[in-house]
Amino acid sequence: MILVTGGCGYIGSHCVISLLNQNKKVAVIDNFVNSDKSVLKKINLISKKNILFYKGDLRQKSFLSDVFNKHNFETVFHFAGLKSLSESYKNPLEYFSANINSTINLLQTMQKYKVYNLIFSSSATVYGQDHPLPWTEDIKLKFPESPYAQSKAFIENLLLKYYQSDMNFKIGILRYFNPIGCHSSGLIGDRIDGSTNLIPSIMLYLLGKKPYLPIYGNDYKTKDGSGIRDYIHVDDLVNGHIGALKYIIEKKGIHIWNLGSGKGYSVFQIVSKFEEHYKKRIFKKVMPRREGDLSEYWADISKAGKELNWSPSLDIDKMILDSLNHLKKLKEANL
Ligand code: NAD
Ligand code: UFG
């Protein structure tokens, strides 16, 4: 059985569906801080399969032990955590606690129950700034600025040290660039309410819940002045996890892979793609740069390509069309 922490969240729920499609038995832990129980029904609707679900917080060790006591887990996909760079400046302690304390508890419990396969959701933000593009996994990390990125960099280091102390562990660290898009059913997707991310922000505008789309900075030294990111379809991202698990089981050890598309798109380019596919002009308002935002970065994905035999197959138009399909479903459900 596989344990998925944060399995009701955006990426976790897509991973759960992929695992169920491969006939794996799955248990999920989630505290619903950024999701809700409706996701469980949708997972069932899409996969026609059931999962075991435990509501709780990874920071509660006795809860975690109870769950591990009930099952023979072979692998943990660890998605649970908080993910907004901008929010992490407002609430650094909560970010350090939710991300770091949870992971420490999880590792201690895994060790106690001899569960050794771990796939961890890290982030491209661990690189820090001012590296030559595209970013490769062997770049020496610079101390990142946001508490969010610091928490991920800290966990990566913790995993390296933990592995050196117990080499039974097999660990895959996946540095995600910017996952967008959703399952082709449109039923599940990134939560938009309260989100600070670009795609949810555009969706809120298209739902009429925002008078304008904020563009955080048009004076970066980029081709059109707006920030450039490497967007990857969540289904491609999840396939990378499946490849990473296979790799760590075969090769053992601790490994790091970038998961992105290897291409950079600016905020203005993404917004124009939405305008093109939704056939509506988006009213934009240029705002000051957001604290901690970098101007541009994208991934070198050749390591994942070679070692995991993985490459992304879904392009930016598909990512945006799937997001718009999700928007349609949200409208139909009157959310
Ligand atoms: P998400 O917020 O949609 O999902 C995270 C899930 O974890 C949520 O359902 C939330 O309720 C749960 N959770 C949070 N803290 C918890 C805790 N202490 N105990 C139990 N459950 C908890 O986020 P996501 O986009 O699916 O991201 C998954 C992981 O990937 C996160 O660790 C995030 O930092 C990382 N990541 C995400 C992105 C991105 O752009 N989405 C990019 C890089 C890295
Ligand atoms: N942006 C806007 N307007 C908005 C929202 C975002 O202009 O309303 C801009 C940002 O300034 C940035 C770009 O869109 O230039 C992307 O911003 P997001 O908030 O969508 O994503 P981030 O790159 O800040 O961060 C995301 C996740 C992190 C993850 C990181 C990896 O939130 O968890 O990608 O690259 F670590």
GROMACS .gro file of C-alpha atoms and ligand atoms in nm:
model
  415
    1MET     CA    1   0.000   0.000   0.000
    2ILE     CA    2   0.114   0.354  -0.079
    3LEU     CA    3   0.067   0.649   0.155
    4VAL     CA    4   0.002   0.987  -0.006
    5THR     CA    5   0.029   1.282   0.231
    6GLY     CA    6  -0.164   1.586   0.111
    7GLY     CA    7  -0.350   1.354  -0.129
    8CYS     CA    8  -0.657   1.578  -0.141
    9GLY     CA    9  -0.453   1.872  -0.267
   10TYR     CA   10  -0.389   1.973  -0.626
   11ILE     CA   11  -0.090   1.756  -0.720
   12GLY     CA   12  -0.155   1.484  -0.461
   13SER     CA   13  -0.507   1.414  -0.594
   14HIS     CA   14  -0.373   1.378  -0.949
   15CYS     CA   15  -0.105   1.140  -0.821
   16VAL     CA   16  -0.366   0.934  -0.632
   17ILE     CA   17  -0.566   0.891  -0.953
   18SER     CA   18  -0.258   0.781  -1.143
   19LEU     CA   19  -0.173   0.526  -0.871
   20LEU     CA   20  -0.530   0.393  -0.864
   21ASN     CA   21  -0.519   0.358  -1.243
   22GLN     CA   22  -0.216   0.135  -1.192
   23ASN     CA   23  -0.421  -0.075  -0.948
   24LYS     CA   24  -0.218   0.035  -0.646
   25LYS     CA   25  -0.381   0.043  -0.302
   26VAL     CA   26  -0.370   0.398  -0.168
   27ALA     CA   27  -0.416   0.565   0.170
   28VAL     CA   28  -0.432   0.943   0.201
   29ILE     CA   29  -0.362   1.173   0.492
   30ASP     CA   30  -0.482   1.532   0.469
   31ASN     CA   31  -0.583   1.797   0.723
   32PHE     CA   32  -0.790   1.992   0.465
   33VAL     CA   33  -0.603   2.316   0.533
   34ASN     CA   34  -0.605   2.374   0.156
   35SER     CA   35  -0.860   2.119   0.030
   36ASP     CA   36  -1.186   1.961   0.138
   37LYS     CA   37  -1.365   1.630   0.145
   38SER     CA   38  -1.537   1.683  -0.191
   39VAL     CA   39  -1.205   1.585  -0.353
   40LEU     CA   40  -1.246   1.230  -0.216
   41LYS     CA   41  -1.576   1.192  -0.400
   42LYS     CA   42  -1.423   1.326  -0.720
   43ILE     CA   43  -1.128   1.086  -0.698
   44ASN     CA   44  -1.380   0.804  -0.666
   45LEU     CA   45  -1.587   0.937  -0.957
   46ILE     CA   46  -1.285   0.959  -1.187
   47SER     CA   47  -1.110   0.635  -1.089
   48LYS     CA   48  -1.413   0.423  -0.991
   49LYS     CA   49  -1.195   0.302  -0.706
   50ASN     CA   50  -1.180   0.364  -0.333
   51ILE     CA   51  -0.898   0.489  -0.118
   52LEU     CA   52  -0.850   0.486   0.257
   53PHE     CA   53  -0.863   0.832   0.403
   54TYR     CA   54  -0.732   0.968   0.733
   55LYS     CA   55  -0.807   1.325   0.828
   56GLY     CA   56  -0.530   1.468   1.040
   57ASP     CA   57  -0.220   1.680   1.066
   58LEU     CA   58   0.126   1.536   1.008
   59ARG     CA   59   0.248   1.741   1.301
   60GLN     CA   60   0.052   1.510   1.533
   61LYS     CA   61   0.290   1.221   1.578
   62SER     CA   62   0.050   0.989   1.760
   63PHE     CA   63  -0.199   1.027   1.477
   64LEU     CA   64   0.073   0.942   1.226
   65SER     CA   65   0.182   0.637   1.427
   66ASP     CA   66  -0.179   0.515   1.444
   67VAL     CA   67  -0.206   0.530   1.065
   68PHE     CA   68   0.129   0.352   1.011
   69ASN     CA   69   0.027   0.090   1.266
   70LYS     CA   70  -0.277  -0.007   1.062
   71HIS     CA   71  -0.103  -0.069   0.728
   72ASN     CA   72   0.210  -0.209   0.571
   73PHE     CA   73   0.314   0.088   0.364
   74GLU     CA   74   0.591   0.036   0.114
   75THR     CA   75   0.616   0.395  -0.015
   76VAL     CA   76   0.526   0.748   0.088
   77PHE     CA   77   0.456   1.029  -0.160
   78HIS     CA   78   0.492   1.337   0.057
   79PHE     CA   79   0.293   1.627  -0.089
   80ALA     CA   80   0.150   1.777   0.231
   81GLY     CA   81   0.272   2.128   0.295
   82LEU     CA   82   0.205   2.495   0.242
   83LYS     CA   83   0.306   2.638  -0.094
   84SER     CA   84   0.264   3.013  -0.133
   85LEU     CA   85   0.580   3.222  -0.147
   86SER     CA   86   0.397   3.545  -0.072
   87GLU     CA   87   0.194   3.402   0.220
   88SER     CA   88   0.510   3.260   0.371
   89TYR     CA   89   0.640   3.613   0.436
   90LYS     CA   90   0.323   3.692   0.632
   91ASN     CA   91   0.327   3.370   0.832
   92PRO     CA   92   0.682   3.229   0.837
   93LEU     CA   93   0.639   3.023   1.154
   94GLU     CA   94   0.337   2.841   1.015
   95TYR     CA   95   0.531   2.767   0.695
   96PHE     CA   96   0.834   2.633   0.883
   97SER     CA   97   0.610   2.432   1.111
   98ALA     CA   98   0.377   2.288   0.844
   99ASN     CA   99   0.661   2.199   0.610
  100ILE     CA  100   0.955   2.112   0.834
  101ASN     CA  101   0.793   1.970   1.149
  102SER     CA  102   0.560   1.756   0.939
  103THR     CA  103   0.852   1.610   0.747
  104ILE     CA  104   1.052   1.536   1.062
  105ASN     CA  105   0.754   1.351   1.214
  106LEU     CA  106   0.699   1.164   0.892
  107LEU     CA  107   1.064   1.054   0.866
  108GLN     CA  108   1.074   0.940   1.229
  109THR     CA  109   0.754   0.741   1.183
  110MET     CA  110   0.874   0.590   0.856
  111GLN     CA  111   1.195   0.481   1.028
  112LYS     CA  112   1.003   0.333   1.321
  113TYR     CA  113   0.782   0.130   1.086
  114LYS     CA  114   1.065   0.049   0.839
  115VAL     CA  115   0.898   0.224   0.548
  116TYR     CA  116   1.188   0.338   0.335
  117ASN     CA  117   1.071   0.464  -0.006
  118LEU     CA  118   1.004   0.836  -0.010
  119ILE     CA  119   0.921   1.079  -0.291
  120PHE     CA  120   0.934   1.440  -0.172
  121SER     CA  121   0.777   1.748  -0.334
  122SER     CA  122   1.049   2.009  -0.344
  123SER     CA  123   1.051   2.327  -0.545
  124ALA     CA  124   1.255   2.516  -0.801
  125THR     CA  125   1.262   2.801  -0.550
  126VAL     CA  126   1.538   2.619  -0.357
  127TYR     CA  127   1.791   2.730  -0.620
  128GLY     CA  128   1.780   3.093  -0.508
  129GLN     CA  129   1.863   3.358  -0.765
  130ASP     CA  130   2.126   3.453  -1.021
  131HIS     CA  131   2.214   3.120  -1.180
  132PRO     CA  132   2.280   3.072  -1.550
  133LEU     CA  133   1.975   2.938  -1.733
  134PRO     CA  134   1.847   2.672  -1.764
  135TRP     CA  135   1.885   2.546  -1.408
  136THR     CA  136   2.052   2.208  -1.360
  137GLU     CA  137   2.032   1.994  -1.048
  138ASP     CA  138   2.404   2.028  -0.978
  139ILE     CA  139   2.395   2.409  -0.940
  140LYS     CA  140   2.521   2.511  -0.596
  141LEU     CA  141   2.211   2.636  -0.415
  142LYS     CA  142   2.208   2.995  -0.293
  143PHE     CA  143   2.025   3.068   0.031
  144PRO     CA  144   1.673   3.141  -0.098
  145GLU     CA  145   1.480   3.443   0.015
  146SER     CA  146   1.126   3.340   0.101
  147PRO     CA  147   1.047   3.139   0.415
  148TYR     CA  148   0.866   2.893   0.185
  149ALA     CA  149   1.175   2.830  -0.026
  150GLN     CA  150   1.392   2.816   0.286
  151SER     CA  151   1.165   2.547   0.431
  152LYS     CA  152   1.203   2.336   0.115
  153ALA     CA  153   1.581   2.387   0.103
  154PHE     CA  154   1.602   2.292   0.471
  155ILE     CA  155   1.403   1.972   0.410
  156GLU     CA  156   1.625   1.876   0.115
  157ASN     CA  157   1.929   1.911   0.338
  158LEU     CA  158   1.755   1.723   0.618
  159LEU     CA  159   1.679   1.437   0.377
  160LEU     CA  160   2.043   1.420   0.265
  161LYS     CA  161   2.167   1.408   0.624
  162TYR     CA  162   1.899   1.163   0.728
  163TYR     CA  163   1.986   0.935   0.440
  164GLN     CA  164   2.354   0.942   0.543
  165SER     CA  165   2.249   0.828   0.891
  166ASP     CA  166   2.019   0.550   0.763
  167MET     CA  167   2.098   0.419   0.418
  168ASN     CA  168   1.795   0.191   0.416
  169PHE     CA  169   1.608   0.494   0.290
  170LYS     CA  170   1.552   0.540  -0.084
  171ILE     CA  171   1.464   0.897  -0.156
  172GLY     CA  172   1.358   1.094  -0.462
  173ILE     CA  173   1.357   1.473  -0.432
  174LEU     CA  174   1.155   1.634  -0.709
  175ARG     CA  175   1.208   2.003  -0.776
  176TYR     CA  176   0.886   2.116  -0.935
  177PHE     CA  177   0.881   2.421  -1.154
  178ASN     CA  178   0.527   2.561  -1.207
  179PRO     CA  179   0.260   2.289  -1.230
  180ILE     CA  180  -0.063   2.398  -1.399
  181GLY     CA  181  -0.352   2.233  -1.587
  182CYS     CA  182  -0.560   1.950  -1.450
  183HIS     CA  183  -0.718   1.610  -1.514
  184SER     CA  184  -0.902   1.595  -1.847
  185SER     CA  185  -1.237   1.549  -1.666
  186GLY     CA  186  -1.200   1.901  -1.527
  187LEU     CA  187  -1.334   1.773  -1.195
  188ILE     CA  188  -1.022   1.832  -0.989
  189GLY     CA  189  -0.770   2.112  -1.009
  190ASP     CA  190  -0.570   2.370  -0.820
  191ARG     CA  191  -0.780   2.539  -0.554
  192ILE     CA  192  -0.854   2.891  -0.668
  193ASP     CA  193  -1.014   3.056  -0.364
  194GLY     CA  194  -0.750   3.226  -0.156
  195SER     CA  195  -0.475   3.129  -0.400
  196THR     CA  196  -0.199   3.372  -0.492
  197ASN     CA  197  -0.084   3.178  -0.800
  198LEU     CA  198  -0.117   3.305  -1.154
  199ILE     CA  199  -0.360   3.050  -1.303
  200PRO     CA  200  -0.604   3.061  -1.007
  201SER     CA  201  -0.579   3.441  -1.021
  202ILE     CA  202  -0.677   3.441  -1.392
  203MET     CA  203  -0.961   3.196  -1.319
  204LEU     CA  204  -1.093   3.418  -1.038
  205TYR     CA  205  -1.094   3.709  -1.283
  206LEU     CA  206  -1.277   3.501  -1.546
  207LEU     CA  207  -1.533   3.398  -1.283
  208GLY     CA  208  -1.601   3.766  -1.219
  209LYS     CA  209  -1.459   3.747  -0.867
  210LYS     CA  210  -1.183   4.002  -0.939
  211PRO     CA  211  -1.221   4.335  -1.118
  212TYR     CA  212  -0.878   4.302  -1.284
  213LEU     CA  213  -0.583   4.070  -1.314
  214PRO     CA  214  -0.283   4.199  -1.119
  215ILE     CA  215   0.046   4.177  -1.308
  216TYR     CA  216   0.318   4.180  -1.046
  217GLY     CA  217   0.588   4.378  -1.223
  218ASN     CA  218   0.637   4.479  -1.587
  219ASP     CA  219   0.990   4.610  -1.539
  220TYR     CA  220   1.186   4.286  -1.510
  221LYS     CA  221   1.475   4.245  -1.752
  222THR     CA  222   1.279   3.993  -1.956
  223LYS     CA  223   1.152   4.000  -2.315
  224ASP     CA  224   0.826   4.179  -2.221
  225GLY     CA  225   0.905   4.298  -1.867
  226SER     CA  226   0.693   4.038  -1.686
  227GLY     CA  227   0.815   3.736  -1.489
  228ILE     CA  228   0.905   3.417  -1.674
  229ARG     CA  229   0.835   3.068  -1.537
  230ASP     CA  230   0.853   2.710  -1.657
  231TYR     CA  231   0.495   2.575  -1.662
  232ILE     CA  232   0.437   2.200  -1.663
  233HIS     CA  233   0.113   2.004  -1.695
  234VAL     CA  234   0.027   1.834  -1.366
  235ASP     CA  235  -0.025   1.499  -1.545
  236ASP     CA  236   0.329   1.513  -1.684
  237LEU     CA  237   0.453   1.608  -1.337
  238VAL     CA  238   0.278   1.306  -1.185
  239ASN     CA  239   0.431   1.075  -1.447
  240GLY     CA  240   0.769   1.201  -1.330
  241HIS     CA  241   0.683   1.079  -0.978
  242ILE     CA  242   0.602   0.732  -1.106
  243GLY     CA  243   0.936   0.721  -1.290
  244ALA     CA  244   1.119   0.849  -0.982
  245LEU     CA  245   0.970   0.578  -0.761
  246LYS     CA  246   1.073   0.306  -1.006
  247TYR     CA  247   1.424   0.453  -1.019
  248ILE     CA  248   1.482   0.473  -0.643
  249ILE     CA  249   1.354   0.119  -0.592
  250GLU     CA  250   1.597  -0.012  -0.856
  251LYS     CA  251   1.900   0.206  -0.790
  252LYS     CA  252   1.857   0.290  -0.419
  253GLY     CA  253   2.018   0.604  -0.268
  254ILE     CA  254   1.899   0.964  -0.272
  255HIS     CA  255   1.840   1.149  -0.599
  256ILE     CA  256   1.725   1.489  -0.715
  257TRP     CA  257   1.540   1.570  -1.037
  258ASN     CA  258   1.398   1.886  -1.189
  259LEU     CA  259   1.045   1.846  -1.320
  260GLY     CA  260   0.950   2.121  -1.561
  261SER     CA  261   0.888   2.158  -1.932
  262GLY     CA  262   1.226   2.314  -1.999
  263LYS     CA  263   1.058   2.622  -2.156
  264GLY     CA  264   0.990   2.967  -2.016
  265TYR     CA  265   0.669   3.167  -2.066
  266SER     CA  266   0.611   3.521  -1.944
  267VAL     CA  267   0.305   3.631  -1.746
  268PHE     CA  268   0.186   3.835  -2.047
  269GLN     CA  269   0.226   3.531  -2.276
  270ILE     CA  270   0.019   3.314  -2.041
  271VAL     CA  271  -0.250   3.580  -2.016
  272SER     CA  272  -0.266   3.614  -2.398
  273LYS     CA  273  -0.305   3.237  -2.430
  274PHE     CA  274  -0.603   3.253  -2.193
  275GLU     CA  275  -0.749   3.543  -2.396
  276GLU     CA  276  -0.706   3.343  -2.715
  277HIS     CA  277  -0.866   3.024  -2.584
  278TYR     CA  278  -1.140   3.188  -2.374
  279LYS     CA  279  -1.206   3.448  -2.645
  280LYS     CA  280  -1.227   3.732  -2.398
  281ARG     CA  281  -0.997   4.023  -2.320
  282ILE     CA  282  -0.854   4.022  -1.971
  283PHE     CA  283  -0.831   4.357  -1.796
  284LYS     CA  284  -0.481   4.378  -1.651
  285LYS     CA  285  -0.344   4.612  -1.389
  286VAL     CA  286   0.030   4.643  -1.342
  287MET     CA  287   0.121   4.631  -0.974
  288PRO     CA  288   0.455   4.649  -0.791
  289ARG     CA  289   0.676   4.341  -0.798
  290ARG     CA  290   0.583   4.076  -0.541
  291GLU     CA  291   0.827   4.022  -0.255
  292GLY     CA  292   1.061   3.731  -0.324
  293ASP     CA  293   0.961   3.688  -0.692
  294LEU     CA  294   1.246   3.613  -0.930
  295SER     CA  295   1.252   3.757  -1.280
  296GLU     CA  296   1.294   3.440  -1.483
  297TYR     CA  297   1.385   3.076  -1.459
  298TRP     CA  298   1.329   2.748  -1.633
  299ALA     CA  299   1.456   2.396  -1.594
  300ASP     CA  300   1.713   2.178  -1.759
  301ILE     CA  301   1.517   1.853  -1.764
  302SER     CA  302   1.779   1.632  -1.925
  303LYS     CA  303   1.863   1.446  -1.602
  304ALA     CA  304   1.501   1.331  -1.556
  305GLY     CA  305   1.490   1.257  -1.928
  306LYS     CA  306   1.793   1.029  -1.915
  307GLU     CA  307   1.748   0.864  -1.576
  308LEU     CA  308   1.369   0.837  -1.556
  309ASN     CA  309   1.307   0.796  -1.928
  310TRP     CA  310   1.063   1.080  -1.882
  311SER     CA  311   0.968   1.379  -2.088
  312PRO     CA  312   0.669   1.610  -2.072
  313SER     CA  313   0.418   1.550  -2.351
  314LEU     CA  314   0.150   1.816  -2.292
  315ASP     CA  315   0.210   2.167  -2.426
  316ILE     CA  316   0.111   2.508  -2.292
  317ASP     CA  317  -0.214   2.516  -2.496
  318LYS     CA  318  -0.326   2.183  -2.347
  319MET     CA  319  -0.237   2.312  -1.997
  320ILE     CA  320  -0.455   2.618  -2.049
  321LEU     CA  321  -0.741   2.432  -2.223
  322ASP     CA  322  -0.756   2.186  -1.932
  323SER     CA  323  -0.758   2.475  -1.682
  324LEU     CA  324  -1.047   2.631  -1.877
  325ASN     CA  325  -1.232   2.299  -1.872
  326HIS     CA  326  -1.193   2.300  -1.494
  327LEU     CA  327  -1.325   2.656  -1.489
  328LYS     CA  328  -1.631   2.540  -1.686
  329LYS     CA  329  -1.698   2.264  -1.430
  330LEU     CA  330  -1.663   2.514  -1.145
  331LYS     CA  331  -1.915   2.741  -1.316
  332GLU     CA  332  -2.156   2.450  -1.371
  333ALA     CA  333  -2.126   2.361  -1.002
  334ASN     CA  334  -2.179   2.729  -0.923
  335LEU     CA  335  -1.862   2.752  -0.716
  336NAD     P1  336  -0.200   2.188  -0.221
  336NAD     O1  337  -0.209   2.294  -0.118
  336NAD     O2  338  -0.305   2.183  -0.325
  336NAD     O3  339  -0.194   2.044  -0.151
  336NAD     C1  340  -0.130   2.022  -0.027
  336NAD     C2  341  -0.225   1.937   0.058
  336NAD     O4  342  -0.162   1.910   0.182
  336NAD     C3  343  -0.357   2.009   0.088
  336NAD     O5  344  -0.466   1.924   0.062
  336NAD     C4  345  -0.347   2.042   0.237
  336NAD     O6  346  -0.474   2.040   0.298
  336NAD     C5  347  -0.254   1.932   0.288
  336NAD     N1  348  -0.173   1.969   0.404
  336NAD     C6  349  -0.099   2.081   0.422
  336NAD     N2  350  -0.036   2.078   0.541
  336NAD     C7  351  -0.070   1.961   0.599
  336NAD     C8  352  -0.037   1.898   0.724
  336NAD     N3  353   0.044   1.958   0.813
  336NAD     N4  354  -0.091   1.778   0.753
  336NAD     C9  355  -0.174   1.717   0.664
  336NAD     N5  356  -0.209   1.770   0.546
  336NAD    C10  357  -0.157   1.890   0.514
  336NAD     O7  358  -0.056   2.200  -0.287
  336NAD     P2  359  -0.002   2.131  -0.419
  336NAD     O8  360   0.002   2.235  -0.526
  336NAD     O9  361  -0.072   2.004  -0.444
  336NAD    O10  362   0.149   2.106  -0.376
  336NAD    C11  363   0.190   1.982  -0.322
  336NAD    C12  364   0.333   1.994  -0.273
  336NAD    O11  365   0.414   2.035  -0.382
  336NAD    C13  366   0.352   2.098  -0.163
  336NAD    O12  367   0.448   2.048  -0.072
  336NAD    C14  368   0.409   2.218  -0.237
  336NAD    O13  369   0.492   2.298  -0.157
  336NAD    C15  370   0.490   2.151  -0.346
  336NAD     N6  371   0.506   2.236  -0.464
  336NAD    C16  372   0.395   2.286  -0.526
  336NAD    C17  373   0.409   2.369  -0.637
  336NAD    C18  374   0.289   2.430  -0.705
  336NAD    O14  375   0.306   2.528  -0.777
  336NAD     N7  376   0.169   2.376  -0.688
  336NAD    C19  377   0.538   2.397  -0.686
  336NAD    C20  378   0.649   2.345  -0.619
  336NAD    C21  379   0.632   2.262  -0.508
  337UFG     N1  380   0.167   3.660  -1.104
  337UFG     C1  381   0.100   3.773  -1.149
  337UFG     N2  382  -0.027   3.793  -1.106
  337UFG     C2  383  -0.092   3.707  -1.022
  337UFG     C3  384  -0.022   3.592  -0.976
  337UFG     C4  385   0.108   3.572  -1.020
  337UFG     O1  386   0.156   3.855  -1.223
  337UFG     O2  387  -0.207   3.733  -0.987
  337UFG     C5  388   0.303   3.634  -1.156
  337UFG     C6  389   0.411   3.625  -1.049
  337UFG     O3  390   0.457   3.752  -1.013
  337UFG     C7  391   0.515   3.535  -1.118
  337UFG     C8  392   0.430   3.441  -1.205
  337UFG     O4  393   0.303   3.506  -1.219
  337UFG     O5  394   0.595   3.613  -1.205
  337UFG     C9  395   0.409   3.305  -1.142
  337UFG     O6  396   0.360   3.324  -1.008
  337UFG     P1  397   0.286   3.208  -0.926
  337UFG     O7  398   0.236   3.270  -0.799
  337UFG     O8  399   0.186   3.139  -1.012
  337UFG     O9  400   0.401   3.102  -0.898
  337UFG     P2  401   0.543   3.119  -0.830
  337UFG    O10  402   0.645   3.106  -0.938
  337UFG    O11  403   0.550   3.239  -0.743
  337UFG    O12  404   0.546   2.991  -0.732
  337UFG    C10  405   0.498   2.863  -0.773
  337UFG    C11  406   0.445   2.789  -0.649
  337UFG    C12  407   0.558   2.755  -0.555
  337UFG    C13  408   0.667   2.685  -0.633
  337UFG    C14  409   0.714   2.767  -0.751
  337UFG    C15  410   0.818   2.688  -0.832
  337UFG    O13  411   0.348   2.867  -0.580
  337UFG    O14  412   0.509   2.668  -0.454
  337UFG    O15  413   0.603   2.793  -0.835
  337UFG    O16  414   0.863   2.763  -0.940
  337UFG     F1  415   0.772   2.658  -0.551
   0.00000   0.00000   0.00000
